Short mmCIF file of N, CA and C in Angstrom, two decimals:
data_model
loop_
_atom_site.label_atom_id
_atom_site.label_comp_id
_atom_site.label_asym_id
_atom_site.label_seq_id
_atom_site.Cartn_x
_atom_site.Cartn_y
_atom_site.Cartn_z
N MET B 1 0.85 -1.16 0.00
CA MET B 1 0.00 0.00 0.00
C MET B 1 0.90 1.24 0.00
N ALA B 2 0.54 2.18 -0.81
CA ALA B 2 1.32 3.42 -0.89
C ALA B 2 1.08 4.26 0.36
N LEU B 3 2.10 5.01 0.75
CA LEU B 3 2.03 5.82 1.96
C LEU B 3 0.86 6.82 1.94
N PRO B 4 0.62 7.54 0.84
CA PRO B 4 -0.51 8.47 0.83
C PRO B 4 -1.86 7.76 1.06
N THR B 5 -2.01 6.57 0.52
CA THR B 5 -3.24 5.80 0.72
C THR B 5 -3.37 5.40 2.18
N PHE B 6 -2.27 4.97 2.76
CA PHE B 6 -2.26 4.58 4.17
C PHE B 6 -2.62 5.76 5.07
N ILE B 7 -2.04 6.92 4.79
CA ILE B 7 -2.32 8.13 5.57
C ILE B 7 -3.80 8.51 5.41
N ALA B 8 -4.35 8.34 4.21
CA ALA B 8 -5.77 8.64 3.99
C ALA B 8 -6.65 7.73 4.84
N HIS B 9 -6.29 6.46 4.93
CA HIS B 9 -7.05 5.52 5.78
C HIS B 9 -6.97 5.93 7.25
N LEU B 10 -5.78 6.31 7.68
CA LEU B 10 -5.64 6.78 9.07
C LEU B 10 -6.52 8.00 9.32
N GLY B 11 -6.59 8.89 8.35
CA GLY B 11 -7.43 10.07 8.48
C GLY B 11 -8.90 9.71 8.65
N LYS B 12 -9.34 8.72 7.90
CA LYS B 12 -10.74 8.26 8.01
C LYS B 12 -11.00 7.67 9.39
N LEU B 13 -10.06 6.87 9.88
CA LEU B 13 -10.23 6.29 11.21
C LEU B 13 -10.24 7.38 12.28
N GLU B 14 -9.42 8.40 12.09
CA GLU B 14 -9.37 9.49 13.06
C GLU B 14 -10.67 10.30 13.03
N ARG B 15 -11.18 10.60 11.83
CA ARG B 15 -12.44 11.34 11.73
C ARG B 15 -13.61 10.55 12.31
N ALA B 16 -13.52 9.24 12.24
CA ALA B 16 -14.57 8.38 12.80
C ALA B 16 -14.46 8.29 14.32
N GLY B 17 -13.36 8.79 14.88
CA GLY B 17 -13.18 8.77 16.32
C GLY B 17 -12.64 7.45 16.86
N LEU B 18 -12.11 6.61 15.97
CA LEU B 18 -11.59 5.31 16.40
C LEU B 18 -10.14 5.37 16.84
N ILE B 19 -9.39 6.30 16.25
CA ILE B 19 -7.99 6.47 16.64
C ILE B 19 -7.71 7.96 16.83
N ARG B 20 -6.58 8.24 17.46
CA ARG B 20 -6.09 9.62 17.50
C ARG B 20 -4.62 9.55 17.05
N THR B 21 -4.22 10.58 16.36
CA THR B 21 -2.84 10.61 15.87
C THR B 21 -2.13 11.83 16.42
N GLU B 22 -0.83 11.69 16.47
CA GLU B 22 0.02 12.77 16.97
C GLU B 22 1.26 12.76 16.09
N LYS B 23 1.57 13.89 15.53
CA LYS B 23 2.73 13.96 14.66
C LYS B 23 3.81 14.80 15.32
N ALA B 24 5.01 14.24 15.36
CA ALA B 24 6.18 14.93 15.90
C ALA B 24 7.28 14.81 14.86
N GLY B 25 7.47 15.86 14.10
CA GLY B 25 8.47 15.80 13.03
C GLY B 25 7.99 14.88 11.93
N ARG B 26 8.80 13.88 11.64
CA ARG B 26 8.44 12.92 10.59
C ARG B 26 7.73 11.69 11.15
N VAL B 27 7.56 11.65 12.45
CA VAL B 27 6.96 10.47 13.10
C VAL B 27 5.49 10.76 13.42
N ARG B 28 4.63 9.86 13.02
CA ARG B 28 3.21 9.96 13.34
C ARG B 28 2.86 8.77 14.24
N ARG B 29 2.38 9.07 15.43
CA ARG B 29 1.98 8.02 16.37
C ARG B 29 0.47 7.93 16.37
N CYS B 30 -0.01 6.70 16.34
CA CYS B 30 -1.45 6.45 16.35
C CYS B 30 -1.80 5.63 17.59
N ALA B 31 -2.95 5.93 18.15
CA ALA B 31 -3.41 5.18 19.33
C ALA B 31 -4.91 4.97 19.20
N LEU B 32 -5.35 3.82 19.66
CA LEU B 32 -6.79 3.55 19.69
C LEU B 32 -7.44 4.44 20.74
N VAL B 33 -8.64 4.89 20.46
CA VAL B 33 -9.39 5.69 21.42
C VAL B 33 -10.13 4.72 22.34
N PRO B 34 -9.85 4.79 23.65
CA PRO B 34 -10.52 3.87 24.58
C PRO B 34 -12.05 3.98 24.46
N GLY B 35 -12.68 2.85 24.35
CA GLY B 35 -14.13 2.81 24.30
C GLY B 35 -14.73 3.08 22.93
N ALA B 36 -13.93 3.46 21.94
CA ALA B 36 -14.47 3.80 20.62
C ALA B 36 -15.07 2.59 19.92
N PHE B 37 -14.58 1.42 20.25
CA PHE B 37 -15.08 0.21 19.59
C PHE B 37 -16.22 -0.45 20.36
N ALA B 38 -16.64 0.14 21.47
CA ALA B 38 -17.70 -0.44 22.29
C ALA B 38 -18.99 -0.67 21.52
N PRO B 39 -19.47 0.28 20.72
CA PRO B 39 -20.71 0.02 19.96
C PRO B 39 -20.57 -1.17 19.01
N ALA B 40 -19.44 -1.27 18.33
CA ALA B 40 -19.23 -2.39 17.41
C ALA B 40 -19.12 -3.70 18.19
N THR B 41 -18.44 -3.68 19.30
CA THR B 41 -18.31 -4.88 20.13
C THR B 41 -19.67 -5.33 20.64
N SER B 42 -20.47 -4.40 21.06
CA SER B 42 -21.82 -4.70 21.55
C SER B 42 -22.66 -5.32 20.44
N TRP B 43 -22.61 -4.73 19.25
CA TRP B 43 -23.38 -5.25 18.12
C TRP B 43 -22.91 -6.65 17.75
N LEU B 44 -21.59 -6.86 17.71
CA LEU B 44 -21.06 -8.18 17.37
C LEU B 44 -21.47 -9.23 18.40
N GLU B 45 -21.48 -8.87 19.67
CA GLU B 45 -21.90 -9.80 20.72
C GLU B 45 -23.37 -10.17 20.54
N GLU B 46 -24.19 -9.19 20.22
CA GLU B 46 -25.61 -9.45 19.98
C GLU B 46 -25.78 -10.40 18.79
N GLN B 47 -25.01 -10.16 17.73
CA GLN B 47 -25.08 -11.04 16.55
C GLN B 47 -24.60 -12.45 16.88
N ARG B 48 -23.56 -12.55 17.70
CA ARG B 48 -23.05 -13.87 18.09
C ARG B 48 -24.12 -14.66 18.82
N ARG B 49 -24.80 -14.01 19.78
CA ARG B 49 -25.87 -14.70 20.52
C ARG B 49 -27.00 -15.13 19.59
N LEU B 50 -27.37 -14.24 18.67
CA LEU B 50 -28.44 -14.54 17.72
C LEU B 50 -28.09 -15.75 16.86
N TRP B 51 -26.87 -15.75 16.31
CA TRP B 51 -26.47 -16.85 15.43
C TRP B 51 -26.21 -18.14 16.19
N GLU B 52 -25.73 -18.06 17.41
CA GLU B 52 -25.58 -19.29 18.19
C GLU B 52 -26.94 -19.93 18.44
N ALA B 53 -27.95 -19.12 18.75
CA ALA B 53 -29.29 -19.65 18.98
C ALA B 53 -29.83 -20.27 17.69
N ARG B 54 -29.65 -19.60 16.57
CA ARG B 54 -30.12 -20.13 15.28
C ARG B 54 -29.43 -21.44 14.94
N LEU B 55 -28.12 -21.48 15.13
CA LEU B 55 -27.39 -22.70 14.81
C LEU B 55 -27.73 -23.84 15.76
N ASP B 56 -28.01 -23.53 17.01
CA ASP B 56 -28.45 -24.57 17.95
C ASP B 56 -29.78 -25.16 17.49
N ARG B 57 -30.71 -24.29 17.07
CA ARG B 57 -32.00 -24.78 16.58
C ARG B 57 -31.83 -25.61 15.30
N PHE B 58 -30.93 -25.17 14.43
CA PHE B 58 -30.67 -25.92 13.20
C PHE B 58 -30.07 -27.28 13.51
N ASP B 59 -29.14 -27.31 14.46
CA ASP B 59 -28.54 -28.57 14.87
C ASP B 59 -29.60 -29.52 15.43
N ASP B 60 -30.49 -29.01 16.26
CA ASP B 60 -31.58 -29.83 16.79
C ASP B 60 -32.44 -30.40 15.67
N TYR B 61 -32.75 -29.56 14.69
CA TYR B 61 -33.58 -29.99 13.56
C TYR B 61 -32.88 -31.10 12.76
N VAL B 62 -31.61 -30.91 12.46
CA VAL B 62 -30.86 -31.91 11.70
C VAL B 62 -30.77 -33.22 12.48
N MET B 63 -30.52 -33.13 13.78
CA MET B 63 -30.42 -34.35 14.59
C MET B 63 -31.76 -35.09 14.62
N ARG B 64 -32.88 -34.33 14.68
CA ARG B 64 -34.19 -34.97 14.63
C ARG B 64 -34.41 -35.68 13.30
N LEU B 65 -34.01 -35.04 12.20
CA LEU B 65 -34.15 -35.66 10.88
C LEU B 65 -33.33 -36.93 10.79
N VAL B 66 -32.12 -36.89 11.31
CA VAL B 66 -31.26 -38.08 11.28
C VAL B 66 -31.91 -39.19 12.09
N LYS B 67 -32.42 -38.87 13.26
CA LYS B 67 -33.06 -39.87 14.12
C LYS B 67 -34.29 -40.45 13.44
N GLU B 68 -35.11 -39.59 12.83
CA GLU B 68 -36.32 -40.06 12.14
C GLU B 68 -35.96 -40.95 10.97
N THR B 69 -34.89 -40.60 10.25
CA THR B 69 -34.46 -41.41 9.11
C THR B 69 -33.99 -42.77 9.58
N ARG B 70 -33.29 -42.83 10.69
CA ARG B 70 -32.79 -44.10 11.23
C ARG B 70 -33.93 -44.95 11.78
N ASP B 71 -34.95 -44.30 12.34
CA ASP B 71 -36.07 -45.03 12.93
C ASP B 71 -37.05 -45.55 11.91
N ASP B 72 -37.05 -44.98 10.69
CA ASP B 72 -37.98 -45.47 9.65
C ASP B 72 -37.54 -46.84 9.18
N PRO B 73 -38.51 -47.76 9.06
CA PRO B 73 -38.17 -49.11 8.58
C PRO B 73 -37.88 -49.17 7.11
#
């Protein structure tokens, strides 16, 4: 990735409030903003619970089908 493209990405992250940057001479230091990812983490956790429940129900359904298939003469 070219440096200008990389710097542009950093600028987007900074404008979004996810990172903060500090430039001293030719050195640019970046740091994550504490708590900035909390909304995304919360949403991902909610999605994880939702999909675990769906997959558990799907697993139950498949196991029932397998059992019914085995029990049929």
